[in-house]
Coordinates of C-alpha atoms in Angstrom, one line a residue:
M1 CA -8.6 33.5 -33.5
K2 CA -7.0 30.8 -31.3
L3 CA -7.4 27.3 -29.9
K4 CA -8.3 26.8 -26.3
L5 CA -9.4 24.2 -23.9
E6 CA -12.8 24.2 -22.5
V7 CA -13.9 22.0 -19.6
R8 CA -16.4 19.3 -20.6
G9 CA -19.7 19.2 -18.7
Y10 CA -19.4 15.5 -17.8
D11 CA -17.0 12.7 -17.0
S12 CA -17.6 9.3 -18.5
T13 CA -16.3 6.4 -16.4
I14 CA -16.4 4.1 -19.4
I15 CA -14.3 6.5 -21.5
S16 CA -11.9 6.9 -18.7
Y17 CA -11.2 3.3 -18.5
L18 CA -10.9 2.9 -22.2
S19 CA -8.3 5.7 -22.3
P20 CA -5.3 3.4 -21.5
V21 CA -6.5 1.0 -24.2
L22 CA -6.5 3.8 -26.8
A23 CA -3.1 5.0 -25.5
G24 CA -1.8 1.6 -26.1
L25 CA -3.1 1.3 -29.6
L26 CA -1.7 4.7 -30.5
T27 CA 1.6 3.6 -29.1
I28 CA 1.7 0.5 -31.3
L29 CA 0.6 2.6 -34.3
C30 CA 3.5 5.1 -33.8
G31 CA 5.9 2.2 -33.0
S32 CA 5.0 0.5 -36.4
I33 CA 5.7 3.8 -38.2
L34 CA 9.0 4.1 -36.4
F35 CA 10.0 0.5 -37.2
Y36 CA 9.2 1.1 -40.9
A37 CA 11.3 4.3 -40.9
L38 CA 14.2 2.2 -39.6
G39 CA 13.9 -0.2 -42.4
K40 CA 12.3 -3.0 -40.5
S41 CA 9.0 -4.8 -41.2
P42 CA 6.4 -3.5 -38.7
T43 CA 4.6 -6.9 -38.6
Q44 CA 7.8 -8.9 -37.9
T45 CA 9.1 -6.3 -35.4
L46 CA 5.8 -6.0 -33.5
Y47 CA 5.7 -9.8 -33.3
T48 CA 9.2 -9.9 -32.1
F49 CA 8.5 -7.1 -29.5
F50 CA 5.2 -8.3 -28.1
I51 CA 4.7 -12.0 -28.8
L52 CA 8.1 -13.7 -29.1
P53 CA 9.2 -12.9 -25.5
I54 CA 6.2 -14.8 -24.0
S55 CA 6.0 -17.6 -26.6
D56 CA 7.0 -20.3 -24.1
L57 CA 6.7 -21.1 -20.4
Y58 CA 10.0 -19.6 -19.5
G59 CA 9.1 -16.3 -21.2
V60 CA 5.8 -16.2 -19.5
T61 CA 7.5 -16.7 -16.1
E62 CA 10.0 -14.0 -17.0
L63 CA 7.1 -11.7 -17.6
F64 CA 6.0 -12.2 -14.0
V65 CA 9.6 -11.8 -12.7
K66 CA 10.0 -8.5 -14.5
A67 CA 6.5 -7.3 -13.4
A68 CA 6.9 -8.0 -9.7
P69 CA 9.0 -5.0 -8.7
I70 CA 7.1 -2.7 -11.0
I71 CA 3.8 -3.8 -9.5
L72 CA 5.1 -3.5 -6.0
C73 CA 6.2 0.1 -6.5
A74 CA 3.0 1.0 -8.4
T75 CA 0.8 -0.2 -5.5
G76 CA 2.5 2.2 -3.1
L77 CA 2.4 5.1 -5.5
T78 CA -1.3 4.5 -6.0
I79 CA -1.9 5.2 -2.3
C80 CA 0.2 8.4 -2.6
Y81 CA -1.5 9.6 -5.8
R82 CA -5.0 8.8 -4.4
A83 CA -4.1 11.2 -1.6
N84 CA -2.8 13.8 -4.1
I85 CA 0.8 13.3 -2.7
W86 CA 3.2 13.4 -5.7
N87 CA 5.8 10.8 -4.7
I88 CA 8.3 10.5 -7.5
G89 CA 10.8 8.7 -5.2
A90 CA 9.9 4.9 -5.7
E91 CA 13.2 4.4 -7.5
G92 CA 15.2 5.7 -4.6
Q93 CA 13.2 3.8 -2.1
L94 CA 13.6 0.6 -4.1
L95 CA 17.4 1.1 -4.1
M96 CA 17.5 1.7 -0.4
G97 CA 15.4 -1.3 0.2
G98 CA 17.8 -3.6 -1.7
L99 CA 20.8 -1.9 -0.1
I100 CA 19.6 -2.3 3.5
G101 CA 18.3 -5.9 2.8
S102 CA 21.6 -6.7 1.3
W103 CA 23.5 -5.3 4.2
V104 CA 21.6 -7.5 6.7
A105 CA 22.0 -10.5 4.4
L106 CA 25.7 -10.1 4.3
N107 CA 25.9 -9.8 8.0
L108 CA 23.9 -13.1 8.3
L109 CA 25.9 -14.9 5.5
E110 CA 27.0 -17.8 7.7
V111 CA 23.7 -18.2 9.5
E112 CA 21.2 -20.9 8.6
G113 CA 17.6 -21.0 9.3
S114 CA 14.1 -20.3 7.9
W115 CA 13.9 -17.1 9.8
V116 CA 16.8 -15.5 7.9
L117 CA 15.0 -14.6 4.7
P118 CA 12.0 -12.9 6.5
V119 CA 14.5 -10.9 8.5
V120 CA 16.2 -9.7 5.4
I121 CA 12.9 -8.9 3.7
I122 CA 11.7 -6.9 6.7
A123 CA 15.0 -5.0 6.8
G124 CA 14.5 -4.2 3.1
M125 CA 11.0 -2.8 3.7
L126 CA 12.3 -0.8 6.7
G127 CA 15.1 0.7 4.5
G128 CA 12.5 1.9 1.9
T129 CA 10.2 3.1 4.6
A130 CA 13.0 5.1 6.3
W131 CA 13.9 6.7 3.0
A132 CA 10.3 7.7 2.4
A133 CA 10.0 9.2 5.8
I134 CA 12.4 11.9 4.8
P135 CA 10.1 13.6 2.2
A136 CA 7.1 12.9 4.7
L137 CA 8.9 14.9 7.4
L138 CA 9.9 17.7 5.1
R139 CA 6.3 17.9 3.7
T140 CA 4.5 17.8 7.1
R141 CA 6.9 19.9 9.1
F142 CA 8.3 22.4 6.6
H143 CA 5.7 22.2 3.8
T144 CA 8.4 21.3 1.3
N145 CA 7.3 20.1 -2.1
E146 CA 7.5 16.3 -2.1
I147 CA 8.1 16.2 -6.0
L148 CA 11.5 18.0 -5.5
T149 CA 12.6 16.0 -2.4
T150 CA 11.7 12.6 -3.7
I151 CA 13.4 13.3 -7.0
M152 CA 16.7 14.5 -5.4
L153 CA 16.6 11.5 -3.0
N154 CA 16.5 9.2 -5.9
Y155 CA 20.0 10.4 -6.9
I156 CA 21.2 10.5 -3.3
S157 CA 20.3 6.8 -2.9
L158 CA 21.9 5.8 -6.1
N159 CA 25.2 7.3 -5.1
I160 CA 24.9 5.6 -1.6
L161 CA 24.4 2.3 -3.4
L162 CA 27.5 3.0 -5.7
F163 CA 29.6 3.8 -2.7
A164 CA 28.4 0.6 -0.9
V165 CA 29.3 -1.8 -3.8
H166 CA 32.6 0.0 -4.5
G167 CA 33.4 0.0 -0.8
P168 CA 32.3 -1.6 2.5
L169 CA 29.9 -4.2 0.8
K170 CA 32.3 -5.3 -2.1
D171 CA 33.1 -8.9 -2.2
P172 CA 36.9 -9.2 -1.2
G173 CA 37.1 -12.2 -3.5
G174 CA 35.2 -10.7 -6.3
Y175 CA 38.2 -9.8 -8.5
N176 CA 37.5 -6.1 -7.8
F177 CA 34.1 -6.1 -9.5
P178 CA 31.6 -3.7 -7.8
E179 CA 29.3 -6.3 -6.3
S180 CA 28.8 -8.1 -3.0
A181 CA 29.2 -11.7 -2.2
L182 CA 26.5 -14.1 -3.3
F183 CA 23.8 -14.6 -0.7
S184 CA 23.4 -18.0 0.9
S185 CA 20.5 -20.3 0.1
S186 CA 18.8 -19.2 3.3
E187 CA 18.8 -15.7 2.0
T188 CA 17.3 -16.2 -1.4
M189 CA 13.7 -16.3 -2.5
P190 CA 12.4 -19.9 -3.2
V191 CA 11.9 -20.7 -6.9
L192 CA 8.3 -21.5 -7.6
V193 CA 8.8 -23.3 -11.0
E194 CA 11.7 -25.5 -11.5
G195 CA 14.0 -24.4 -14.4
T196 CA 12.9 -20.8 -14.3
R197 CA 13.6 -17.7 -12.2
L198 CA 9.9 -17.4 -11.0
H199 CA 10.3 -16.7 -7.2
F200 CA 8.4 -16.1 -4.2
G201 CA 8.7 -12.3 -4.6
V202 CA 6.0 -12.6 -7.4
L203 CA 3.5 -13.8 -4.8
L204 CA 4.4 -11.0 -2.6
A205 CA 3.6 -8.6 -5.4
V206 CA 0.2 -10.2 -5.8
L207 CA -0.4 -10.0 -2.0
A208 CA 0.5 -6.3 -2.2
V209 CA -2.2 -5.8 -4.8
A210 CA -4.7 -7.5 -2.6
I211 CA -3.6 -5.5 0.5
T212 CA -3.8 -2.2 -1.5
W213 CA -7.4 -3.0 -2.7
V214 CA -8.5 -3.9 0.8
L215 CA -6.9 -0.7 2.1
L216 CA -8.5 1.6 -0.4
S217 CA -11.9 -0.1 -0.6
K218 CA -12.7 -1.6 2.8
T219 CA -10.9 0.5 5.5
F220 CA -11.7 4.0 6.9
I221 CA -8.0 5.1 6.4
G222 CA -8.4 4.4 2.7
F223 CA -11.6 6.5 2.6
Q224 CA -9.8 9.4 4.3
I225 CA -6.9 9.0 1.9
Q226 CA -9.3 9.3 -1.1
V227 CA -11.2 12.2 0.4
L228 CA -7.9 14.2 1.0
G229 CA -7.0 13.6 -2.6
K230 CA -10.2 14.8 -4.0
D231 CA -10.7 17.7 -1.7
A232 CA -8.4 18.7 1.0
R233 CA -10.7 21.3 2.5
S234 CA -13.5 18.8 2.9
A235 CA -11.1 16.4 4.6
H236 CA -10.1 19.2 7.0
F237 CA -13.7 20.0 7.8
A238 CA -14.4 16.3 8.4
G239 CA -11.7 16.3 11.0
F240 CA -9.2 14.1 9.0
K241 CA -5.6 14.7 10.0
E242 CA -3.7 15.6 6.8
S243 CA -0.2 15.1 8.3
K244 CA -1.2 11.7 9.5
L245 CA -2.5 10.6 6.1
I246 CA 0.6 12.0 4.4
W247 CA 2.9 9.9 6.6
I248 CA 0.7 6.8 6.0
A249 CA 0.8 7.2 2.3
L250 CA 4.5 7.9 2.0
L251 CA 5.5 5.1 4.4
F252 CA 3.3 2.6 2.7
S253 CA 4.8 3.5 -0.6
G254 CA 8.3 3.3 0.9
A255 CA 7.6 -0.2 2.3
T256 CA 6.3 -1.6 -1.0
S257 CA 9.2 -0.1 -3.0
G258 CA 11.7 -1.3 -0.4
L259 CA 10.1 -4.7 -0.7
A260 CA 10.6 -4.5 -4.5
G261 CA 14.3 -3.8 -4.0
V262 CA 14.9 -6.5 -1.6
S263 CA 13.0 -9.0 -3.7
E264 CA 15.3 -8.3 -6.6
V265 CA 18.5 -8.8 -4.7
T266 CA 17.3 -11.9 -2.9
G267 CA 15.5 -13.2 -5.9
P268 CA 16.7 -13.2 -9.5
I269 CA 20.0 -11.3 -8.8
G270 CA 21.1 -13.1 -5.6
Q271 CA 23.6 -10.3 -4.5
L272 CA 24.0 -6.6 -4.4
I273 CA 25.0 -5.0 -7.7
P274 CA 25.0 -1.3 -8.9
T275 CA 22.2 -2.0 -11.4
I276 CA 19.4 -3.4 -9.1
S277 CA 16.8 -1.6 -11.2
P278 CA 16.7 -0.4 -14.8
G279 CA 14.2 2.2 -13.7
Y280 CA 11.5 0.1 -12.3
G281 CA 10.5 2.9 -9.9
Y282 CA 10.1 5.4 -12.8
A283 CA 8.1 2.9 -14.9
A284 CA 5.8 2.3 -11.9
I285 CA 4.6 5.9 -12.2
I286 CA 3.4 5.2 -15.6
V287 CA 1.9 1.8 -14.5
A288 CA 0.0 3.6 -11.6
F289 CA -1.8 5.9 -14.0
L290 CA -2.1 3.4 -16.8
G291 CA -3.9 1.2 -14.3
R292 CA -6.3 4.1 -13.3
L293 CA -4.9 4.1 -9.8
H294 CA -6.8 0.8 -9.1
P295 CA -4.9 -2.2 -7.8
V296 CA -6.3 -4.6 -10.3
G297 CA -5.6 -2.2 -13.2
I298 CA -2.1 -1.8 -11.9
F299 CA -1.5 -5.6 -11.9
F300 CA -2.2 -5.8 -15.7
A301 CA -0.5 -2.6 -16.5
G302 CA 2.5 -3.9 -14.7
L303 CA 2.4 -6.9 -17.0
L304 CA 2.4 -4.7 -20.0
M305 CA 5.3 -2.7 -18.8
A306 CA 7.2 -5.8 -18.0
L307 CA 6.5 -6.9 -21.6
L308 CA 8.0 -3.6 -22.9
Y309 CA 11.3 -4.5 -21.0
L310 CA 11.4 -8.0 -22.4
G311 CA 10.4 -6.8 -25.9
G312 CA 13.2 -4.2 -25.9
E313 CA 15.7 -6.9 -25.1
M314 CA 14.3 -9.2 -27.7
V315 CA 14.3 -6.8 -30.6
Q316 CA 17.9 -5.9 -29.7
I317 CA 19.0 -9.6 -29.8
E318 CA 16.9 -10.6 -32.9
L319 CA 16.8 -7.5 -35.0
G320 CA 19.8 -5.4 -33.8
L321 CA 17.6 -2.5 -32.7
P322 CA 18.8 -0.4 -29.8
L323 CA 17.8 -1.3 -26.3
A324 CA 16.4 2.3 -26.0
M325 CA 13.3 1.0 -27.7
T326 CA 12.1 0.1 -24.3
G327 CA 12.3 3.7 -23.0
L328 CA 10.9 5.1 -26.3
F329 CA 7.8 2.9 -26.0
Q330 CA 7.4 3.9 -22.4
G331 CA 7.6 7.5 -23.3
M332 CA 5.0 7.2 -26.1
L333 CA 2.7 5.4 -23.8
L334 CA 2.9 8.0 -21.2
L335 CA 2.4 10.8 -23.7
F336 CA -0.7 9.2 -25.3
L337 CA -2.1 8.4 -21.9
L338 CA -1.8 12.0 -20.7
A339 CA -3.1 13.3 -24.0
C340 CA -6.2 11.0 -23.9
D341 CA -6.8 12.0 -20.2
V342 CA -6.6 15.7 -21.1
L343 CA -9.1 15.2 -24.0
I344 CA -11.5 13.3 -21.8
R345 CA -11.7 16.3 -19.4
Y346 CA -11.4 19.0 -21.9
R347 CA -12.6 19.7 -25.5
I348 CA -10.6 21.9 -28.0
V349 CA -12.6 24.8 -29.2
L350 CA -11.9 27.6 -31.7
D351 CA -11.9 31.1 -30.0
R352 CA -13.0 33.5 -32.7
T353 CA -13.2 36.6 -30.4
K354 CA -11.0 39.4 -31.6
P355 CA -8.6 40.8 -29.0
Q356 CA -10.0 44.4 -29.4
E357 CA -13.5 43.1 -28.8
T358 CA -12.4 41.2 -25.7
I359 CA -10.8 44.4 -24.2
A360 CA -14.0 46.4 -24.9
T361 CA -16.3 43.8 -23.4
T362 CA -14.1 43.7 -20.3
N363 CA -14.2 47.5 -19.9
L364 CA -18.0 47.6 -20.2
N365 CA -18.6 44.8 -17.7
P366 CA -19.9 46.2 -14.4
A367 CA -18.4 43.4 -12.5
S368 CA -15.0 44.6 -13.5
G369 CA -15.2 47.5 -11.0
E370 CA -15.1 50.3 -13.5

């Protein structure tokens, strides 16, 4: 007697979209139990975690500032995952976008003009795109698993970034700190609300959501990408070029992730530092699935993920809890989301068949070839 998973005979769209809500509620429930075990009031801690960070205008603007790079990465990942291409490299593409954009910005430090910032942004997008081209080439030319290549490239890009800020791009007048010189006003994102850090990059994230929706819903390329993801054989029979679609998906993801990186260094940071990202590229993977691989869902899931970052910082300041609470909540959210998705597609049944009876039935079956 054992438990096994049995495929359900139907898929409910409504339940599928309610799955992230249930995962969120279960995360809050488990978080409350954890806070109680740590000797903290669950009510007060949850208020500090989820409400206090956005209790004023500045907090709300910080929510969008935090969400922008996550949403940008997640929109690109959505295109990949819709095509069944498992790109785990948004983090590395973000870092390369920030690095290349910073390199261009530092070379144009003495130049003034309205064209400087667009050039820096384009350079960052090209940096992320070029980094994504490596797994695209390896997948289409050598059939290399993109999961492995994109993960390994994340660590390579991080070490390249560390080399740059400790070496050629380090500010000579920066007292030996591993950071570049501050960018000029022509190279930084315009602030949208005075007295806050809300910058133009947030609007670029909203634009990326709109472009992704149009690409998936209104273009033939988007249709091909979705067919490839659902049934590669059908895509082949329809004459769709798999290699071309793989390149499009990965390059699009690289461009949006690179844009996220360059938006960070030209936006709230204002220079190149080793810690461009606290893991936005990895968080974007959770956001992509939490948003059901839909651009609108990704936008709201990105805001929730940003709230987890702000909440983790707030409970550390107000209640003395470790900053690792952010990662813990992200992990619980992913766990419950995956569990809910599995239980939507499968039911748990009790198999009462005895091993001996199973063997005998197999031996007597004419289809077994005996």
